[in-house]
Amino acid sequence: AYLHIPFCHRRCFYCDFAVVPLGDRANGEAGPGSASIKSYLTLLHKEIDLVQEGFPLSTVYIGGGTPSLLTPSQIGSLLDHLRNGFGIQDGAEITLEVDPASFDRRDLEGFLEIGINRFSLGGQSFDDDLLLKLGRRHTRKQLLETCKWIDEKYKNGEILSWSLDLIQNLPGHQLESWLLEIEQAVATSAPHLSIYDLSIEPGTVFDWKKNRGQIDLPNEDLAYEIDNLTSTYLRKVGFARYEISNYALPGHTSRHNRVYWSSSGWWGFGMGATSAPWGERLSRPRTREEYKNWIDKQEKLGLHSSLLSKNAKPIDLDDQLIVGLRKREGIDLQCLAKEWGWDKNQCEKYLTLLKVRWKEFEERGMLQNLGERVFLTNPEGMEISNQVLVEMLLWWDSLPEDAVGPPIA
């Protein structure tokens, strides 16, 4: 299950998530912003409690926003509602996103006590100047201290794992400066690294600056070299790139992420969260008022059809291809198509059309076939994954209605 906590101190300059900035003095228990947090948690509890069916959870991921703005007791209460409604399996992976500027050692101890066993730390950069340009509140010193605290808990066996986030291809990034960043990331001993490409989203501060020529981003060739450096360096030190943006030492892949990328069903709760427990994807409203109205509607009129097991269906084939191609092992086209409901003739006819669209990428060494399994090469294919996905979506849109419609049971 994914739980969205939208609150943060301030909106970072690249962020277009469903978040609610509360100011630098905000916290979950008292003071500025605490009433907003408590009001939202009441809604979140209600949404969880409305679900009347579901299997015990193998993973829980609490993201945001900045979930570490909440107190351990507030996070614990959320977990209690999940336990009461679903159950949480023994040994489940329970991840909390944390921010160095809203997190200290006392918080860490409190989160351990209520059952958090994996942390995802939003570092983004070890460069103080870059952190300011990103709109982040924390400093390099705070980030290194937080890494040290969390790693001590991991080495003591008190948590299962932890992850560090970085952003590559930031303004001013060069190969030398980026190499320094990933060397520092490896030096923290984090067993999992999430490394995202900067994406300029409409309506963000970075979008405003880009439109006025006030932001200096790496060009396409340099961006490719930076991604290549990331993949090559991390492979040399023992990390496997198991998904486009994620690297892990053996035994440390994110179980929650693997569930999502494998097109297994998942629950999502909170403002802006998506879910697909029984095959149909559902996105919740992205503002607090609309989310509250949506909860009220669920309570009065009954749950949305996608949240009821009687309406279970396969996840749409195009969605399965999109998320599956992000994984190192790629996808088995024949298997997914048959599960979607295509017969032998449809598989041969439609998949041949897709392979024709992908032929150029194969010839350029960016897409590889092993039998019916197709996967992006690393780093060449993963770097241009969007081009491969665009061709797949154009193929999907070209198919007849009876091929893309829900399979008939």
CSV table of C-alpha atoms in Angstrom, one decimal:
chain,number,residue,atom,x,y,z
A,1,ALA,CA,0.0,0.0,0.0
A,2,TYR,CA,1.1,3.6,-0.7
A,3,LEU,CA,0.1,6.4,1.7
A,4,HIS,CA,0.6,10.0,0.5
A,5,ILE,CA,1.5,12.7,3.0
A,6,PRO,CA,1.3,15.9,1.0
A,7,PHE,CA,2.8,18.3,3.6
A,8,CYS,CA,6.3,19.8,3.3
A,9,HIS,CA,8.1,22.9,4.5
A,10,ARG,CA,8.3,24.5,1.1
A,11,ARG,CA,7.9,23.4,-2.5
A,12,CYS,CA,11.2,22.5,-4.2
A,13,PHE,CA,11.8,24.4,-7.5
A,14,TYR,CA,11.5,21.2,-9.6
A,15,CYS,CA,8.4,19.7,-7.8
A,16,ASP,CA,5.0,19.3,-9.4
A,17,PHE,CA,3.7,16.7,-6.9
A,18,ALA,CA,0.4,17.1,-5.0
A,19,VAL,CA,2.0,18.8,-2.0
A,20,VAL,CA,0.9,21.5,0.6
A,21,PRO,CA,3.8,23.7,1.7
A,22,LEU,CA,3.3,24.8,5.4
A,23,GLY,CA,6.4,26.9,6.0
A,24,ASP,CA,9.8,26.3,7.6
A,25,ARG,CA,8.5,26.1,11.2
A,26,ALA,CA,5.8,23.5,10.5
A,27,ASN,CA,5.6,20.2,12.4
A,28,GLY,CA,3.0,17.5,13.0
A,29,GLU,CA,2.3,17.8,16.7
A,30,ALA,CA,1.9,21.5,17.5
A,31,GLY,CA,2.5,25.0,16.0
A,32,PRO,CA,2.2,26.2,12.4
A,33,GLY,CA,0.5,23.7,10.1
A,34,SER,CA,-0.3,21.1,12.8
A,35,ALA,CA,-4.1,21.7,12.5
A,36,SER,CA,-3.9,21.1,8.7
A,37,ILE,CA,-1.9,17.9,9.2
A,38,LYS,CA,-4.4,16.6,11.8
A,39,SER,CA,-7.4,17.4,9.7
A,40,TYR,CA,-5.8,15.6,6.7
A,41,LEU,CA,-4.9,12.5,8.8
A,42,THR,CA,-8.6,12.3,9.8
A,43,LEU,CA,-9.5,12.0,6.2
A,44,LEU,CA,-6.8,9.5,5.4
A,45,HIS,CA,-7.9,7.3,8.3
A,46,LYS,CA,-11.4,7.5,7.0
A,47,GLU,CA,-10.4,6.5,3.5
A,48,ILE,CA,-8.4,3.5,4.8
A,49,ASP,CA,-11.3,2.4,7.0
A,50,LEU,CA,-13.8,2.6,4.2
A,51,VAL,CA,-12.2,-0.4,2.4
A,52,GLN,CA,-13.9,-3.6,3.5
A,53,GLU,CA,-11.8,-6.2,1.7
A,54,GLY,CA,-8.2,-6.9,0.9
A,55,PHE,CA,-5.3,-9.2,1.6
A,56,PRO,CA,-2.6,-8.6,4.3
A,57,LEU,CA,-0.1,-6.2,3.0
A,58,SER,CA,3.5,-7.3,2.1
A,59,THR,CA,4.7,-3.7,1.7
A,60,VAL,CA,3.8,-0.3,2.9
A,61,TYR,CA,5.4,2.9,1.5
A,62,ILE,CA,4.7,6.3,3.2
A,63,GLY,CA,5.7,9.0,0.7
A,64,GLY,CA,5.1,12.7,0.0
A,65,GLY,CA,5.6,15.5,0.4
A,66,THR,CA,7.7,15.1,3.6
A,67,PRO,CA,6.2,12.4,5.8
A,68,SER,CA,8.9,13.0,8.4
A,69,LEU,CA,7.1,16.2,9.3
A,70,LEU,CA,4.7,13.9,11.1
A,71,THR,CA,5.4,12.6,14.5
A,72,PRO,CA,6.1,8.9,15.1
A,73,SER,CA,2.8,8.5,16.8
A,74,GLN,CA,0.9,10.0,13.8
A,75,ILE,CA,2.8,7.6,11.5
A,76,GLY,CA,2.0,4.7,13.9
A,77,SER,CA,-1.7,5.5,13.9
A,78,LEU,CA,-1.7,5.2,10.1
A,79,LEU,CA,-0.1,1.8,10.4
A,80,ASP,CA,-2.6,0.8,13.0
A,81,HIS,CA,-5.5,1.6,10.6
A,82,LEU,CA,-3.8,-0.5,7.9
A,83,ARG,CA,-3.4,-3.4,10.4
A,84,ASN,CA,-7.0,-3.2,11.4
A,85,GLY,CA,-8.3,-3.0,7.8
A,86,PHE,CA,-6.0,-5.3,6.0
A,87,GLY,CA,-3.4,-6.8,8.3
A,88,ILE,CA,0.3,-6.4,7.7
A,89,GLN,CA,2.3,-9.6,6.9
A,90,ASP,CA,5.2,-10.6,9.2
A,91,GLY,CA,8.4,-9.4,7.7
A,92,ALA,CA,6.6,-6.8,5.6
A,93,GLU,CA,8.8,-4.0,4.1
A,94,ILE,CA,7.6,-0.7,5.7
A,95,THR,CA,9.3,2.3,4.2
A,96,LEU,CA,9.2,6.0,5.3
A,97,GLU,CA,10.4,8.9,3.2
A,98,VAL,CA,12.5,11.3,5.3
A,99,ASP,CA,14.1,14.7,4.7
A,100,PRO,CA,17.3,15.7,6.5
A,101,ALA,CA,15.8,19.1,7.4
A,102,SER,CA,12.8,17.6,9.2
A,103,PHE,CA,14.4,14.6,10.9
A,104,ASP,CA,16.7,14.0,13.9
A,105,ARG,CA,17.9,11.1,16.0
A,106,ARG,CA,15.0,11.2,18.3
A,107,ASP,CA,12.6,11.0,15.4
A,108,LEU,CA,14.6,8.0,14.0
A,109,GLU,CA,14.2,6.1,17.3
A,110,GLY,CA,10.5,6.9,17.4
A,111,PHE,CA,9.9,5.7,13.9
A,112,LEU,CA,11.8,2.4,14.6
A,113,GLU,CA,9.5,1.9,17.7
A,114,ILE,CA,6.3,2.0,15.6
A,115,GLY,CA,7.6,-0.5,13.0
A,116,ILE,CA,9.4,1.4,10.2
A,117,ASN,CA,12.1,-0.9,8.9
A,118,ARG,CA,13.3,0.9,5.7
A,119,PHE,CA,14.0,4.6,5.1
A,120,SER,CA,14.2,6.5,1.8
A,121,LEU,CA,16.3,9.6,2.3
A,122,GLY,CA,15.7,12.6,0.0
A,123,GLY,CA,19.2,13.9,-0.4
A,124,GLN,CA,19.2,15.1,-4.1
A,125,SER,CA,22.7,16.6,-3.9
A,126,PHE,CA,25.8,16.9,-1.6
A,127,ASP,CA,26.6,20.3,-3.0
A,128,ASP,CA,25.3,23.2,-0.8
A,129,ASP,CA,25.1,25.6,-3.8
A,130,LEU,CA,23.0,23.2,-5.8
A,131,LEU,CA,20.8,22.4,-2.8
A,132,LEU,CA,20.0,26.2,-2.6
A,133,LYS,CA,19.3,26.3,-6.3
A,134,LEU,CA,16.9,23.4,-5.9
A,135,GLY,CA,15.0,25.1,-3.1
A,136,ARG,CA,16.0,22.5,-0.6
A,137,ARG,CA,16.2,23.4,3.1
A,138,HIS,CA,19.0,20.9,4.2
A,139,THR,CA,22.7,21.3,3.9
A,140,ARG,CA,25.4,18.8,2.9
A,141,LYS,CA,26.4,18.5,6.6
A,142,GLN,CA,22.8,17.6,7.6
A,143,LEU,CA,22.6,15.1,4.8
A,144,LEU,CA,25.8,13.3,5.8
A,145,GLU,CA,24.7,13.2,9.5
A,146,THR,CA,21.4,11.7,8.6
A,147,CYS,CA,23.0,9.1,6.4
A,148,LYS,CA,25.3,8.2,9.3
A,149,TRP,CA,22.4,7.8,11.8
A,150,ILE,CA,20.4,5.6,9.4
A,151,ASP,CA,23.3,3.5,8.4
A,152,GLU,CA,24.2,2.8,12.0
A,153,LYS,CA,20.7,1.4,12.5
A,154,TYR,CA,21.1,-0.8,9.4
A,155,LYS,CA,24.5,-2.1,10.4
A,156,ASN,CA,23.0,-2.9,13.9
A,157,GLY,CA,20.2,-4.9,12.3
A,158,GLU,CA,17.5,-2.6,13.4
A,159,ILE,CA,16.2,-1.9,9.9
A,160,LEU,CA,16.1,-4.0,6.7
A,161,SER,CA,17.6,-1.5,4.4
A,162,TRP,CA,17.7,2.1,3.4
A,163,SER,CA,17.8,4.2,0.2
A,164,LEU,CA,19.3,7.6,-0.8
A,165,ASP,CA,17.8,9.8,-3.6
A,166,LEU,CA,19.9,11.9,-5.9
A,167,ILE,CA,19.0,14.0,-9.0
A,168,GLN,CA,21.4,14.0,-12.0
A,169,ASN,CA,21.6,16.4,-14.9
A,170,LEU,CA,21.0,19.4,-12.6
A,171,PRO,CA,21.9,23.0,-13.6
A,172,GLY,CA,25.6,23.3,-14.0
A,173,HIS,CA,26.3,19.5,-13.8
A,174,GLN,CA,29.5,18.4,-15.5
A,175,LEU,CA,31.0,14.9,-15.6
A,176,GLU,CA,33.6,15.8,-12.9
A,177,SER,CA,31.1,17.3,-10.5
A,178,TRP,CA,28.6,14.5,-11.0
A,179,LEU,CA,31.3,11.9,-10.4
A,180,LEU,CA,32.0,13.5,-7.0
A,181,GLU,CA,28.3,13.3,-6.2
A,182,ILE,CA,28.0,9.6,-6.8
A,183,GLU,CA,31.3,8.9,-5.0
A,184,GLN,CA,29.9,10.6,-2.0
A,185,ALA,CA,26.7,8.6,-2.3
A,186,VAL,CA,28.5,5.3,-2.4
A,187,ALA,CA,30.6,6.5,0.6
A,188,THR,CA,27.5,6.7,2.8
A,189,SER,CA,27.1,2.9,2.5
A,190,ALA,CA,23.5,3.2,1.3
A,191,PRO,CA,22.6,-0.2,-0.1
A,192,HIS,CA,20.0,1.3,-2.4
A,193,LEU,CA,20.3,4.4,-4.6
A,194,SER,CA,17.5,6.1,-6.5
A,195,ILE,CA,18.9,8.4,-9.2
A,196,TYR,CA,16.5,10.5,-11.1
A,197,ASP,CA,16.9,12.7,-14.2
A,198,LEU,CA,15.8,16.2,-13.6
A,199,SER,CA,12.5,16.8,-15.4
A,200,ILE,CA,11.3,20.3,-15.9
A,201,GLU,CA,7.5,20.2,-15.2
A,202,PRO,CA,5.0,22.9,-16.2
A,203,GLY,CA,4.2,25.4,-13.5
A,204,THR,CA,7.4,24.8,-11.5
A,205,VAL,CA,10.0,27.4,-10.6
A,206,PHE,CA,12.4,25.7,-12.9
A,207,ASP,CA,9.9,25.9,-15.7
A,208,TRP,CA,9.6,29.6,-15.1
A,209,LYS,CA,13.4,30.0,-15.2
A,210,LYS,CA,13.8,27.9,-18.3
A,211,ASN,CA,11.3,29.9,-20.2
A,212,ARG,CA,13.3,33.0,-19.4
A,213,GLY,CA,16.7,31.5,-20.2
A,214,GLN,CA,17.8,31.6,-16.5
A,215,ILE,CA,18.7,27.9,-16.1
A,216,ASP,CA,21.8,26.2,-17.5
A,217,LEU,CA,21.0,22.5,-18.1
A,218,PRO,CA,23.4,19.9,-19.5
A,219,ASN,CA,22.8,19.4,-23.2
A,220,GLU,CA,21.6,16.1,-24.6
A,221,ASP,CA,25.1,14.6,-25.2
A,222,LEU,CA,26.3,15.6,-21.8
A,223,ALA,CA,23.1,14.2,-20.2
A,224,TYR,CA,23.7,10.9,-21.9
A,225,GLU,CA,27.4,10.8,-20.7
A,226,ILE,CA,26.3,11.6,-17.2
A,227,ASP,CA,23.8,8.7,-17.2
A,228,ASN,CA,26.4,6.4,-18.7
A,229,LEU,CA,28.9,7.4,-15.9
A,230,THR,CA,26.2,6.7,-13.3
A,231,SER,CA,25.6,3.2,-14.6
A,232,THR,CA,29.2,2.3,-15.2
A,233,TYR,CA,30.5,3.6,-11.9
A,234,LEU,CA,27.8,2.0,-9.8
A,235,ARG,CA,28.1,-1.4,-11.6
A,236,LYS,CA,31.9,-1.4,-10.8
A,237,VAL,CA,31.2,-1.0,-7.1
A,238,GLY,CA,28.6,-3.7,-7.0
A,239,PHE,CA,25.2,-2.0,-7.7
A,240,ALA,CA,22.7,-3.6,-10.1
A,241,ARG,CA,20.5,-1.3,-12.1
A,242,TYR,CA,17.3,-3.2,-11.6
A,243,GLU,CA,15.1,-0.4,-13.0
A,244,ILE,CA,15.7,2.7,-15.0
A,245,SER,CA,16.2,5.0,-11.9
A,246,ASN,CA,17.1,2.5,-9.2
A,247,TYR,CA,20.3,0.7,-8.2
A,248,ALA,CA,20.8,-1.8,-5.4
A,249,LEU,CA,23.3,-4.0,-3.8
A,250,PRO,CA,22.4,-7.7,-3.8
A,251,GLY,CA,19.3,-8.3,-1.6
A,252,HIS,CA,18.3,-4.6,-1.4
A,253,THR,CA,15.9,-4.0,-4.3
A,254,SER,CA,12.8,-2.2,-3.1
A,255,ARG,CA,10.1,-4.8,-2.7
A,256,HIS,CA,7.4,-2.1,-2.9
A,257,ASN,CA,8.7,-0.8,-6.2
A,258,ARG,CA,9.0,-4.3,-7.6
A,259,VAL,CA,5.3,-5.0,-6.8
A,260,TYR,CA,4.3,-1.8,-8.8
A,261,TRP,CA,6.6,-2.5,-11.8
A,262,SER,CA,5.4,-6.1,-12.0
A,263,SER,CA,1.9,-4.9,-12.6
A,264,SER,CA,0.7,-6.5,-9.4
A,265,GLY,CA,-2.3,-4.9,-7.7
A,266,TRP,CA,-1.6,-2.2,-5.1
A,267,TRP,CA,-3.6,0.0,-2.8
A,268,GLY,CA,-3.1,3.8,-2.7
A,269,PHE,CA,-4.5,6.2,-0.1
A,270,GLY,CA,-4.3,10.0,0.2
A,271,MET,CA,-4.5,13.2,-1.9
A,272,GLY,CA,-3.2,12.6,-5.4
A,273,ALA,CA,-2.5,8.9,-4.8
A,274,THR,CA,-3.2,6.2,-7.4
A,275,SER,CA,-4.3,2.7,-6.8
A,276,ALA,CA,-5.1,-0.4,-8.8
A,277,PRO,CA,-5.9,-3.2,-6.3
A,278,TRP,CA,-8.2,-5.1,-8.8
A,279,GLY,CA,-6.8,-4.0,-12.1
A,280,GLU,CA,-8.3,-0.6,-12.8
A,281,ARG,CA,-6.2,2.4,-12.1
A,282,LEU,CA,-7.8,5.2,-10.0
A,283,SER,CA,-6.3,8.6,-9.3
A,284,ARG,CA,-7.5,10.6,-6.3
A,285,PRO,CA,-8.0,14.4,-6.4
A,286,ARG,CA,-4.8,16.5,-6.0
A,287,THR,CA,-6.2,19.3,-3.7
A,288,ARG,CA,-7.3,19.0,-0.1
A,289,GLU,CA,-10.9,20.3,-0.7
A,290,GLU,CA,-11.5,18.0,-3.7
A,291,TYR,CA,-10.0,15.1,-1.8
A,292,LYS,CA,-12.3,15.7,1.2
A,293,ASN,CA,-15.3,15.9,-1.2
A,294,TRP,CA,-14.2,12.6,-2.8
A,295,ILE,CA,-14.0,10.9,0.6
A,296,ASP,CA,-17.5,12.2,1.5
A,297,LYS,CA,-18.8,10.8,-1.8
A,298,GLN,CA,-17.2,7.4,-1.1
A,299,GLU,CA,-18.8,7.3,2.3
A,300,LYS,CA,-22.3,8.3,1.1
A,301,LEU,CA,-22.6,6.5,-2.2
A,302,GLY,CA,-20.2,3.6,-1.7
A,303,LEU,CA,-16.7,2.8,-2.9
A,304,HIS,CA,-15.5,3.5,-6.4
A,305,SER,CA,-15.9,0.4,-8.6
A,306,SER,CA,-12.2,-0.1,-9.0
A,307,LEU,CA,-11.9,-0.7,-5.2
A,308,LEU,CA,-14.2,-3.7,-5.2
A,309,SER,CA,-12.9,-7.2,-5.8
A,310,LYS,CA,-16.0,-8.2,-7.7
A,311,ASN,CA,-14.8,-5.9,-10.5
A,312,ALA,CA,-11.3,-7.4,-10.8
A,313,LYS,CA,-9.8,-7.4,-14.2
A,314,PRO,CA,-6.3,-7.5,-15.7
A,315,ILE,CA,-4.3,-4.3,-15.7
A,316,ASP,CA,-4.5,-2.7,-19.2
A,317,LEU,CA,-1.9,-4.2,-21.5
A,318,ASP,CA,-0.3,-0.9,-22.4
A,319,ASP,CA,0.2,0.0,-18.7
A,320,GLN,CA,1.8,-3.4,-18.2
A,321,LEU,CA,4.2,-2.8,-21.0
A,322,ILE,CA,5.1,0.7,-19.8
A,323,VAL,CA,6.0,-0.3,-16.2
A,324,GLY,CA,7.5,-3.7,-17.3
A,325,LEU,CA,10.0,-2.2,-19.7
A,326,ARG,CA,11.4,-0.1,-16.8
A,327,LYS,CA,12.7,-3.3,-15.2
A,328,ARG,CA,16.1,-4.8,-16.0
A,329,GLU,CA,14.5,-8.1,-17.0
A,330,GLY,CA,12.0,-6.4,-19.3
A,331,ILE,CA,8.8,-8.1,-20.4
A,332,ASP,CA,7.6,-11.3,-22.0
A,333,LEU,CA,5.4,-10.0,-24.8
A,334,GLN,CA,3.6,-13.3,-25.6
A,335,CYS,CA,2.8,-14.1,-22.0
A,336,LEU,CA,1.4,-10.6,-21.3
A,337,ALA,CA,-0.6,-10.6,-24.5
A,338,LYS,CA,-2.1,-14.0,-23.8
A,339,GLU,CA,-3.0,-13.0,-20.2
A,340,TRP,CA,-4.7,-9.9,-21.7
A,341,GLY,CA,-6.9,-12.3,-23.7
A,342,TRP,CA,-5.4,-12.3,-27.2
A,343,ASP,CA,-5.5,-15.6,-29.1
A,344,LYS,CA,-2.6,-17.0,-31.1
A,345,ASN,CA,-3.5,-15.1,-34.3
A,346,GLN,CA,-4.0,-11.8,-32.5
A,347,CYS,CA,-0.6,-12.2,-30.7
A,348,GLU,CA,1.2,-12.9,-34.0
A,349,LYS,CA,-0.6,-10.1,-35.9
A,350,TYR,CA,-0.4,-7.3,-33.3
A,351,LEU,CA,3.0,-8.1,-31.7
A,352,THR,CA,4.6,-8.3,-35.2
A,353,LEU,CA,3.4,-4.7,-35.7
A,354,LEU,CA,5.0,-3.6,-32.4
A,355,LYS,CA,8.3,-5.3,-33.3
A,356,VAL,CA,8.4,-3.5,-36.6
A,357,ARG,CA,8.1,-0.2,-34.7
A,358,TRP,CA,10.9,-1.3,-32.3
A,359,LYS,CA,13.2,-2.6,-35.0
A,360,GLU,CA,15.3,0.6,-35.2
A,361,PHE,CA,16.0,0.4,-31.5
A,362,GLU,CA,17.1,-3.2,-31.8
A,363,GLU,CA,19.5,-2.3,-34.6
A,364,ARG,CA,21.0,0.5,-32.6
A,365,GLY,CA,21.6,-1.8,-29.7
A,366,MET,CA,19.1,-0.1,-27.4
A,367,LEU,CA,16.5,-2.9,-27.2
A,368,GLN,CA,17.3,-6.6,-27.0
A,369,ASN,CA,15.3,-9.8,-27.5
A,370,LEU,CA,15.8,-13.1,-25.8
A,371,GLY,CA,13.1,-15.3,-27.2
A,372,GLU,CA,9.8,-13.4,-26.5
A,373,ARG,CA,11.4,-11.4,-23.6
A,374,VAL,CA,12.3,-7.8,-24.6
A,375,PHE,CA,14.4,-5.5,-22.5
A,376,LEU,CA,16.1,-2.2,-22.6
A,377,THR,CA,19.9,-2.4,-22.7
A,378,ASN,CA,21.9,-0.6,-20.0
A,379,PRO,CA,22.7,2.2,-20.3
A,380,GLU,CA,22.0,2.8,-24.0
A,381,GLY,CA,18.4,1.7,-24.0
A,382,MET,CA,17.4,2.9,-20.5
A,383,GLU,CA,18.7,6.4,-21.5
A,384,ILE,CA,16.2,6.7,-24.4
A,385,SER,CA,13.4,4.7,-22.8
A,386,ASN,CA,10.9,7.4,-23.5
A,387,GLN,CA,11.4,7.0,-27.3
A,388,VAL,CA,10.7,3.3,-27.1
A,389,LEU,CA,7.6,3.9,-25.0
A,390,VAL,CA,6.3,6.6,-27.4
A,391,GLU,CA,6.5,4.0,-30.3
A,392,MET,CA,4.7,1.5,-28.1
A,393,LEU,CA,1.9,3.9,-27.3
A,394,LEU,CA,1.5,4.9,-31.0
A,395,TRP,CA,1.2,1.1,-31.8
A,396,TRP,CA,-1.4,0.7,-29.0
A,397,ASP,CA,-3.4,3.6,-30.4
A,398,SER,CA,-3.4,2.1,-33.9
A,399,LEU,CA,-5.0,-1.2,-32.8
A,400,PRO,CA,-8.7,-1.9,-33.4
A,401,GLU,CA,-11.1,-1.4,-30.5
A,402,ASP,CA,-11.6,-5.1,-29.8
A,403,ALA,CA,-7.9,-5.5,-29.3
A,404,VAL,CA,-7.4,-2.7,-26.7
A,405,GLY,CA,-10.7,-3.1,-24.9
A,406,PRO,CA,-11.1,-5.0,-21.6
A,407,PRO,CA,-10.9,-8.8,-22.3
A,408,ILE,CA,-14.1,-10.6,-22.2
A,409,ALA,CA,-14.2,-13.2,-19.4
